[in-house]
Coordinates of C-alpha atoms in Angstrom, one line a residue:
X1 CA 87.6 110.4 70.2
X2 CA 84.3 110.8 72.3
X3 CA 81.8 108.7 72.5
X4 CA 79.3 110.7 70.5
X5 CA 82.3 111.2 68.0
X6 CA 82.4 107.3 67.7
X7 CA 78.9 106.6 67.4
X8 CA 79.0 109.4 64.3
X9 CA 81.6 107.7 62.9
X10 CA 79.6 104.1 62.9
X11 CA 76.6 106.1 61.2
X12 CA 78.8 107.8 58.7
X13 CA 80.7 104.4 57.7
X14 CA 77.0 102.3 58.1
X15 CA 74.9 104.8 55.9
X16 CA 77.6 105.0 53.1
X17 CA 78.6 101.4 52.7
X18 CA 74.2 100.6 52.7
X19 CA 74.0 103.5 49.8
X20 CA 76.9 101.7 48.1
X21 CA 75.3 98.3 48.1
X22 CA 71.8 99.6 47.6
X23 CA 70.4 97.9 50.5
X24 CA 70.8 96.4 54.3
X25 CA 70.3 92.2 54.2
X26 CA 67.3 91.1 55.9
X27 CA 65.4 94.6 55.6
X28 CA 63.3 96.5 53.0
X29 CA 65.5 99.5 52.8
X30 CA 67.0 100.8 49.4
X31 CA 69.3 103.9 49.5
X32 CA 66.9 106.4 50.4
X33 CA 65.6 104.8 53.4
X34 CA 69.1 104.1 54.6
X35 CA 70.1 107.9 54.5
X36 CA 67.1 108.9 56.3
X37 CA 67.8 106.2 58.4
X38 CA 71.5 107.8 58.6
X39 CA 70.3 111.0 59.4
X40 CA 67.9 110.3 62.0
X41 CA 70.3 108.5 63.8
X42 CA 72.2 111.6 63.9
X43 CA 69.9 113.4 65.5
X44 CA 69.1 110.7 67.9
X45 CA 73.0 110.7 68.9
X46 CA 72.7 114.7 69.6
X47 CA 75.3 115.3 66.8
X48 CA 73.0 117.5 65.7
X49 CA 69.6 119.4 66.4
X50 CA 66.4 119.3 64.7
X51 CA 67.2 123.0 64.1
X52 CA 70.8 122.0 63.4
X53 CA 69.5 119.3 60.7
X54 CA 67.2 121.4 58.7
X55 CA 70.3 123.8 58.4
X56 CA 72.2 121.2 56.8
X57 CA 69.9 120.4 53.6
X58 CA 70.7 122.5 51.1
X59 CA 67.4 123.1 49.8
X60 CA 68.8 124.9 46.7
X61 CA 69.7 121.2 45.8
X62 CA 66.5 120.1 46.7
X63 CA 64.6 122.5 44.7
X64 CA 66.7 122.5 41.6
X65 CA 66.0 118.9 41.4
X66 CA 62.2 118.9 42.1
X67 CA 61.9 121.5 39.6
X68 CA 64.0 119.9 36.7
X69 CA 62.1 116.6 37.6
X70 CA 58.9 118.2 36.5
X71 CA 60.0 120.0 33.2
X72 CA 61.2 116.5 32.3
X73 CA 58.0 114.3 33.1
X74 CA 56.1 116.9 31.6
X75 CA 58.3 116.6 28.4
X76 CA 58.0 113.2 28.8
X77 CA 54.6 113.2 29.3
X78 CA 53.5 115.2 26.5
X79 CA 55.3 113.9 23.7
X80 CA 57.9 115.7 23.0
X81 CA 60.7 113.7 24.1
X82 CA 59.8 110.8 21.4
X83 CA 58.6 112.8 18.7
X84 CA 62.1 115.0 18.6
X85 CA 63.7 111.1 18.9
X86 CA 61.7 110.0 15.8
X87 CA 62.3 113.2 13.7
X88 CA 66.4 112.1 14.6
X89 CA 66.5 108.7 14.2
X90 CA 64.5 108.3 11.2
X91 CA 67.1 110.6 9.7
X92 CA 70.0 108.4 9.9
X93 CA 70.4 105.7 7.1
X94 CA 73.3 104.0 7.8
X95 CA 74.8 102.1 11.1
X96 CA 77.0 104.4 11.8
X97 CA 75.0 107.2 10.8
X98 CA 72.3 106.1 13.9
X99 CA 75.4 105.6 16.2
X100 CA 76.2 109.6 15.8
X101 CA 72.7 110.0 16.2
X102 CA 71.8 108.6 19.1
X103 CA 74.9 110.0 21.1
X104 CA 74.3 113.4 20.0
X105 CA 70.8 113.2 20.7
X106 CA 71.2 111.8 24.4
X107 CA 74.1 114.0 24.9
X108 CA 72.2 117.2 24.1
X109 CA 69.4 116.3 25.9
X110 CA 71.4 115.2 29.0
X111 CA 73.6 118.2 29.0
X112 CA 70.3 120.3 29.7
X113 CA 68.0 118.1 31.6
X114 CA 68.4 115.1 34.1
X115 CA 70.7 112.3 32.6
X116 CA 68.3 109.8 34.2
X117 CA 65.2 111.0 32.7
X118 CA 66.8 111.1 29.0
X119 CA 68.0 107.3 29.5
X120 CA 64.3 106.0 30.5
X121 CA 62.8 108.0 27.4
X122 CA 65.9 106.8 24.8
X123 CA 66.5 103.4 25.8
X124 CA 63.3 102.2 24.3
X125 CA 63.3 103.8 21.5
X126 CA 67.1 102.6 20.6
X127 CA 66.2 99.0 21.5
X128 CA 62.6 99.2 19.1
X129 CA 64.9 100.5 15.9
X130 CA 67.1 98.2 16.1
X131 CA 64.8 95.8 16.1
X132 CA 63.1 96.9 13.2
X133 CA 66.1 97.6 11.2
X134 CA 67.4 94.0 12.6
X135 CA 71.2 95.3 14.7
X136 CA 72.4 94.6 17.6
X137 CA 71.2 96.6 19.8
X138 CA 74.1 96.5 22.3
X139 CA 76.4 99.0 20.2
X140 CA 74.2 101.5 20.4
X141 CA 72.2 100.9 23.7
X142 CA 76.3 101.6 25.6
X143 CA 76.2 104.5 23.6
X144 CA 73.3 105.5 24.9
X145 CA 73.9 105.2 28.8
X146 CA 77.7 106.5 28.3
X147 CA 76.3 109.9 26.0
X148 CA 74.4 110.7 28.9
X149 CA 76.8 110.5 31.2
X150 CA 79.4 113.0 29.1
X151 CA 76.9 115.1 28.1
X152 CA 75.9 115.7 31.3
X153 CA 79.1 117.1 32.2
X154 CA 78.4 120.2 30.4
X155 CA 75.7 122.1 32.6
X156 CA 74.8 122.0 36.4
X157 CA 71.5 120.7 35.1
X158 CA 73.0 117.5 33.4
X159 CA 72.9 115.7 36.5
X160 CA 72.6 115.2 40.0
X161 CA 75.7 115.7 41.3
X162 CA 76.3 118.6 39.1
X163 CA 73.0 120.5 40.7
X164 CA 74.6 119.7 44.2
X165 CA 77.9 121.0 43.2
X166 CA 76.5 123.8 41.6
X167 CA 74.8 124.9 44.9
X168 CA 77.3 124.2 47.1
X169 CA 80.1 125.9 44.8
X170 CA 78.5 129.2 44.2
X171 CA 79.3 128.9 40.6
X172 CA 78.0 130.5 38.2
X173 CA 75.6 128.4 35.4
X174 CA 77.7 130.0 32.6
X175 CA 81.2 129.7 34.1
X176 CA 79.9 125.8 34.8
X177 CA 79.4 125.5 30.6
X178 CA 82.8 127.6 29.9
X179 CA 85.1 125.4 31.9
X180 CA 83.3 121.3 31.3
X181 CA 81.0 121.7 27.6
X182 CA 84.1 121.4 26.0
X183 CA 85.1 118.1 27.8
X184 CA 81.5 116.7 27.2
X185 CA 82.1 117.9 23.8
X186 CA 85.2 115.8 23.6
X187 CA 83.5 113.0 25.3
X188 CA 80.7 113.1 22.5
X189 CA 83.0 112.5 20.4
X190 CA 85.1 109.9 21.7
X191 CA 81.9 107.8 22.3
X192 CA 81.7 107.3 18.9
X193 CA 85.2 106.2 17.7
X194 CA 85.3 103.7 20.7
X195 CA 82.0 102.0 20.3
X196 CA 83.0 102.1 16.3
X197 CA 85.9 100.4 17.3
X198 CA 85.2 97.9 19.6
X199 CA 82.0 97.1 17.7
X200 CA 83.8 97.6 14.5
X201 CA 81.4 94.2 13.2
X202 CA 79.0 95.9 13.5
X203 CA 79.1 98.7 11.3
X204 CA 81.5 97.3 8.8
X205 CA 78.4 96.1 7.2
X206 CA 77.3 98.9 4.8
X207 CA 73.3 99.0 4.8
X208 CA 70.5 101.3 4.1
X209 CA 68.3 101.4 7.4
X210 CA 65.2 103.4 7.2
X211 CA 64.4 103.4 10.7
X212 CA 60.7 104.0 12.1
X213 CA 59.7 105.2 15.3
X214 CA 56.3 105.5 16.9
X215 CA 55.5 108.7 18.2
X216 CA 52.2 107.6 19.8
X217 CA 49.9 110.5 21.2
X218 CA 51.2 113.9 21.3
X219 CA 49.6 116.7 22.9
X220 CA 50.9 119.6 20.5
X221 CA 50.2 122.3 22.7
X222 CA 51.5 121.3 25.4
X223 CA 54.9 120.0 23.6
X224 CA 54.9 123.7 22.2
X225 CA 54.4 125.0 25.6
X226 CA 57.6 122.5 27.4
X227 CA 59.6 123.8 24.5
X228 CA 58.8 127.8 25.1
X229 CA 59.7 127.1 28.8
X230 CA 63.0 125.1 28.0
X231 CA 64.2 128.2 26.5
X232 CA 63.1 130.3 28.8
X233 CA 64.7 128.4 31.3
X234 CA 67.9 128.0 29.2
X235 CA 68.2 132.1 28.6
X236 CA 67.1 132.3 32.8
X237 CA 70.2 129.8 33.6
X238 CA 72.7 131.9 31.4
X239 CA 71.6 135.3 32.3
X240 CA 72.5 134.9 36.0
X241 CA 69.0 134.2 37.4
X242 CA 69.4 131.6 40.2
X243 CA 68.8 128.0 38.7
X244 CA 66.8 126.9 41.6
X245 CA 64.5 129.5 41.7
X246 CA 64.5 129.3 37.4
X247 CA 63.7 125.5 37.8
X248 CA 60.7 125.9 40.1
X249 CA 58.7 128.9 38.2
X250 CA 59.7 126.5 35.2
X251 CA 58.0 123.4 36.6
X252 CA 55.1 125.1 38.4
X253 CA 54.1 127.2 34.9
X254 CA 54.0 123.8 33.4
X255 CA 51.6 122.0 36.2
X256 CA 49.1 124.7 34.5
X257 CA 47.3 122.6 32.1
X258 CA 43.6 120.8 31.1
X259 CA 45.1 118.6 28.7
X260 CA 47.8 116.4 31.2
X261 CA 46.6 115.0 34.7
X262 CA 49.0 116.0 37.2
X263 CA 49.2 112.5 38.8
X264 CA 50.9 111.4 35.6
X265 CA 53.8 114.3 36.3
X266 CA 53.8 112.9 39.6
X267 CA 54.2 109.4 39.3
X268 CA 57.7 110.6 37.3
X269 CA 58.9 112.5 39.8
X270 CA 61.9 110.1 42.0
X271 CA 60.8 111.1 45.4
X272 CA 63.5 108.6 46.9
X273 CA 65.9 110.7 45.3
X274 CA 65.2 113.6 46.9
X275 CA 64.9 111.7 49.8
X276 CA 68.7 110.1 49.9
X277 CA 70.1 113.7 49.4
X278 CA 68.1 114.8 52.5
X279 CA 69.5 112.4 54.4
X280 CA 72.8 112.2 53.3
X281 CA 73.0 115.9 53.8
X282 CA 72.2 115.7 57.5
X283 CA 74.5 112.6 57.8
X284 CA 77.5 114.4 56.9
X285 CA 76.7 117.7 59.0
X286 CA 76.7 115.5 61.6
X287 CA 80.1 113.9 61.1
X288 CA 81.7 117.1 59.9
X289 CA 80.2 118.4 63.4
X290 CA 81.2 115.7 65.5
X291 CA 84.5 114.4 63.9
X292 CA 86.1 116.9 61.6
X293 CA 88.3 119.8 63.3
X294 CA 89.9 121.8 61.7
X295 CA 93.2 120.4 62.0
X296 CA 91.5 117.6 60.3
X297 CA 90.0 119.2 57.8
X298 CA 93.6 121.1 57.3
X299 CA 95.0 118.1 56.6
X300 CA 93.4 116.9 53.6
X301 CA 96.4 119.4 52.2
X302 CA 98.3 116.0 53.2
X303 CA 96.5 114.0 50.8
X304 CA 97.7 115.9 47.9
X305 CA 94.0 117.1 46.8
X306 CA 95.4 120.5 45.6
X307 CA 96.9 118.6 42.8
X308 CA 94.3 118.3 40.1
X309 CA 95.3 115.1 38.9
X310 CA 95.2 113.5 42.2
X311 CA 91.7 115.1 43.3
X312 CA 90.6 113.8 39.7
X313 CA 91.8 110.1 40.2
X314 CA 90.6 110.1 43.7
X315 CA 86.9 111.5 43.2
X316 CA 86.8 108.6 40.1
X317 CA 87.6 105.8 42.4
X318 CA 85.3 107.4 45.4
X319 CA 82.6 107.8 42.9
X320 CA 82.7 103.9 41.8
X321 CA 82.6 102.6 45.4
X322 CA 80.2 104.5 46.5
X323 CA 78.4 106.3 43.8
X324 CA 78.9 110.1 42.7
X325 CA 76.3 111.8 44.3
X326 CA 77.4 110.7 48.4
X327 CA 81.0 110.9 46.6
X328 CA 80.4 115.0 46.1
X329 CA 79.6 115.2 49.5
X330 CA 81.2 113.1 51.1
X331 CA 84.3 115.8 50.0
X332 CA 82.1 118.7 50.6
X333 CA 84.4 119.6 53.8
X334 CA 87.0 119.9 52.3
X335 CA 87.1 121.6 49.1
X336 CA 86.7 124.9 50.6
X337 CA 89.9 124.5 51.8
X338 CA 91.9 123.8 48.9
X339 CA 93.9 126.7 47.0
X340 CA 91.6 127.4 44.3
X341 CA 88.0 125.5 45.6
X342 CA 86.4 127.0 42.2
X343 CA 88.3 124.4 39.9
X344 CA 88.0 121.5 42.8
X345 CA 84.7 121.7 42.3
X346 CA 85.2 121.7 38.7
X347 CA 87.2 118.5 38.7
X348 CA 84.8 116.9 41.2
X349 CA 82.1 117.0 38.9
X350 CA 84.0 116.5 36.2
X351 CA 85.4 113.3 37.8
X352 CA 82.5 112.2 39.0
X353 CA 80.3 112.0 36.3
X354 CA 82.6 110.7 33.6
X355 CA 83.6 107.9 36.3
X356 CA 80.3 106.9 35.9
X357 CA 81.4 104.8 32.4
X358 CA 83.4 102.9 34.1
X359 CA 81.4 99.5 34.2
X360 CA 77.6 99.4 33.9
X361 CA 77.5 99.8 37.8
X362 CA 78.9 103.2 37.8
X363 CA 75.9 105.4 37.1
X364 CA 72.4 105.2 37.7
X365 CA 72.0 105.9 34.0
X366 CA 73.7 103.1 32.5
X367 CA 71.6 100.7 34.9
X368 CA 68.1 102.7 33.7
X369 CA 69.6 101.7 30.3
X370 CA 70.5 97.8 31.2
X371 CA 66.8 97.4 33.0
X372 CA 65.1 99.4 30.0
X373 CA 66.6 97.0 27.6
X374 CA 66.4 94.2 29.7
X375 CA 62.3 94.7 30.0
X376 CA 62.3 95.1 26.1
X377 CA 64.2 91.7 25.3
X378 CA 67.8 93.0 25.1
X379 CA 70.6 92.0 27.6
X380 CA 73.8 94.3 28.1
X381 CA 75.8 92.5 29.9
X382 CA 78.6 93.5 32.0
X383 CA 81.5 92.3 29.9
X384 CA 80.0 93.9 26.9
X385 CA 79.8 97.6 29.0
X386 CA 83.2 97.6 30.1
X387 CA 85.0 96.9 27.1
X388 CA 83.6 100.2 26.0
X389 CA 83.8 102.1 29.5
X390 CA 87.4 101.0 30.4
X391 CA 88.9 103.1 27.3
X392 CA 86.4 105.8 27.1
X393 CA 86.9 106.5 30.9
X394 CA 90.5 106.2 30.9
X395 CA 90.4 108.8 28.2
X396 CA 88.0 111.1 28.9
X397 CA 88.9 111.3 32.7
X398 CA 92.7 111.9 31.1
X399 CA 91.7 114.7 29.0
X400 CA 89.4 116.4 31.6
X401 CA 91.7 117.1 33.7
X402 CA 94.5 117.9 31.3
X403 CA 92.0 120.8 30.5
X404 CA 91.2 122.0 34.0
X405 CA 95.1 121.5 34.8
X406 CA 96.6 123.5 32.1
X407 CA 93.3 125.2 30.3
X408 CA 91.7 126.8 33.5

């Protein structure tokens, strides 16, 4: 190995094990700041260019995000997003009853827009009806961060590493839905019978709950304006148009407006977020650059990842140590390789997302969730998580890949 090769390798290993902890002791740096930091260092080593560096961000990714960002705060923003919770939740009269609810609310949410967003916006509201109503809240708050991590399975646009696979895949937005709704679907539903049954206390106590919710200001016209871009943007993604180029117009019509300041769309957009994957894409053009030949590359064939079940089990345990999103591309070099890269990239999102209910650690959602509830009074702990997440991962991640093995 060369000396440059060596130094790429330090960067690679340093940058990813500082994303995977969150932060470097001693210094001020969270994940996004060490991926830049990643990068540049990269470019200081010559493994790449400056030219050679702005090749490597996808900026598909990028602007898929940016633009889904915005059509989110602004649904935030306006409204929308607690008045449709109210109209839900206030319809459920019975524990069990709010349980469906709330996962099939943050699951359909999340399988359209950003997981994330739909956890800041529903947490909230779970942890103020329960309240009201006097349950515990826990039951319902774990189904609330794991919902959004199955729903969001369905689309490219559930989540983050779902918009970066979808640009780096090449596949279509519809052919996404086809081959994973059904496994979100099935993950829907096998939130509920867990948390039922591990919780079973809970909801063997037969009640009649009528729930309130405030829906505090609306602006009407603007809510009826996100809504009539939605669709638009839902018809866009399924007729072929490209889902970047979809997401921006979408955002950008919605920035037109009298009634909603755009500093208050901005101060929801996660800037860092688009930060890491910058960096993080330069990082690993400039190991796949430096260190991976071909012959390397070749000989991931070695590790068995044309084997669906193995690729599957081996993106889950990649995605827990060191999150999905440097997980994706961290494999990005060599998926193209494999024998059928279309349903690798499949089980890689697949994989990655549903790892995510593994323990409360495993997805940025479910520790939006914990902090949400933990600012409100309410404290999901980790045993309480995982006694949920082991089961619901173990099956779900079974049953994924059954379908993609046998089904696609």
């Amino acid at each position: 190995m060369t000396l440059m090769g060596a130094a790429a390798l330090l960067i690679l290993v340093l940058t990813y094990a500082g994303v995977a902890i969150g932060r470097i002791p001693g210094l001020r740096l969270d994940r996004a700041g060490i991926a830049l930091l990643g990068g540049a260092a990269m470019i200081a080593i010559g493994a790449l260019s400056m030219e050679d560096a702005y090749r490597a961000i996808n900026f598909d990714t990028i602007t898929l995000v940016l633009g889904m960002m915005i059509v989110v705060a602004h649904l935030k923003v306006s409204g929308a997003f607690r008045g449709l919770g109210a109209v839900a939740i206030e319809h459920a009269h019975a524990p069990f009853m709010l349980l469906v609810m709330v996962t099939l609310l943050t699951g359909v949410l999340s399988a359209f827009l950003v997981n994330d967003a739909i956890c800041l916006v529903m947490a909230p509201i779970v942890v103020h009806v329960t309240r009201v109503i006097k349950r515990n809240p826990i039951p319902y708050l774990i189904a609330t961060a794991t919902a959004s991590n199955c729903g969001s399975v369905a689309t490219i646009t559930g989540n983050p590493q779902n918009m970066v696979i979808g640009a780096l895949s090449g596949i279509s937005y519809p052919a996404f839905s086809a081959a994973l709704a059904p496994v979100a679907l099935f993950s829907l539903v096998a939130v509920v019978v867990i948390v039922r049954i591990v919780y079973r206390a809970e909801f063997a106590r037969t009640a009649q709950l009528t729930p309130e919710v405030s829906r505090g200001r609306m602006h009407k016209g603007q809510v009826l304006k996100a809504v009539v871009v939605c669709i638009g943007l839902a018809i866009a993604f399924f007729a072929g148009v490209p889902v970047a180029k979809a997401a921006l117009i979408g955002g950008a019509i919605l920035l037109l407006t009298r009634a909603i300041k755009p500093e208050r769309i901005y101060r929801e957009i996660d800037g860092p977020l688009l930060f890491m994957f910058a960096g993080l894409f330069v990082v690993v053009a400039g190991a796949e650059k430096t260190l991976l030949t071909p012959d390397i590359i070749a000989s991931a064939k070695n590790l068995g990842l044309d084997d669906v079940w193995r690729l599957s089990g081996f993106t889950a345990v990649l995605s827990n140590i060191m999150s999905n999103v440097p997980a994706v591309l961290a494999l990005r070099p060599f998926i193209p390789g494999l024998e059928n890269p279309e349903r690798a990239w499949l089980v890689v999102a697949m994989s990655s997302t549903l790892a995510g209910n593994f323990t409360l650690l495993g997805s940025v959602a479910n520790l939006i969730v914990a902090e949400q509830a933990g600012t409100a009074g309410a404290h999901l702990s980790f045993g309480a998580f995982f006694k949920v997440g082991l089961p619901l991962t173990l099956i779900t991640l079974g049953v994924g890949t059954a379908w993609l093995a046998f089904g696609f």
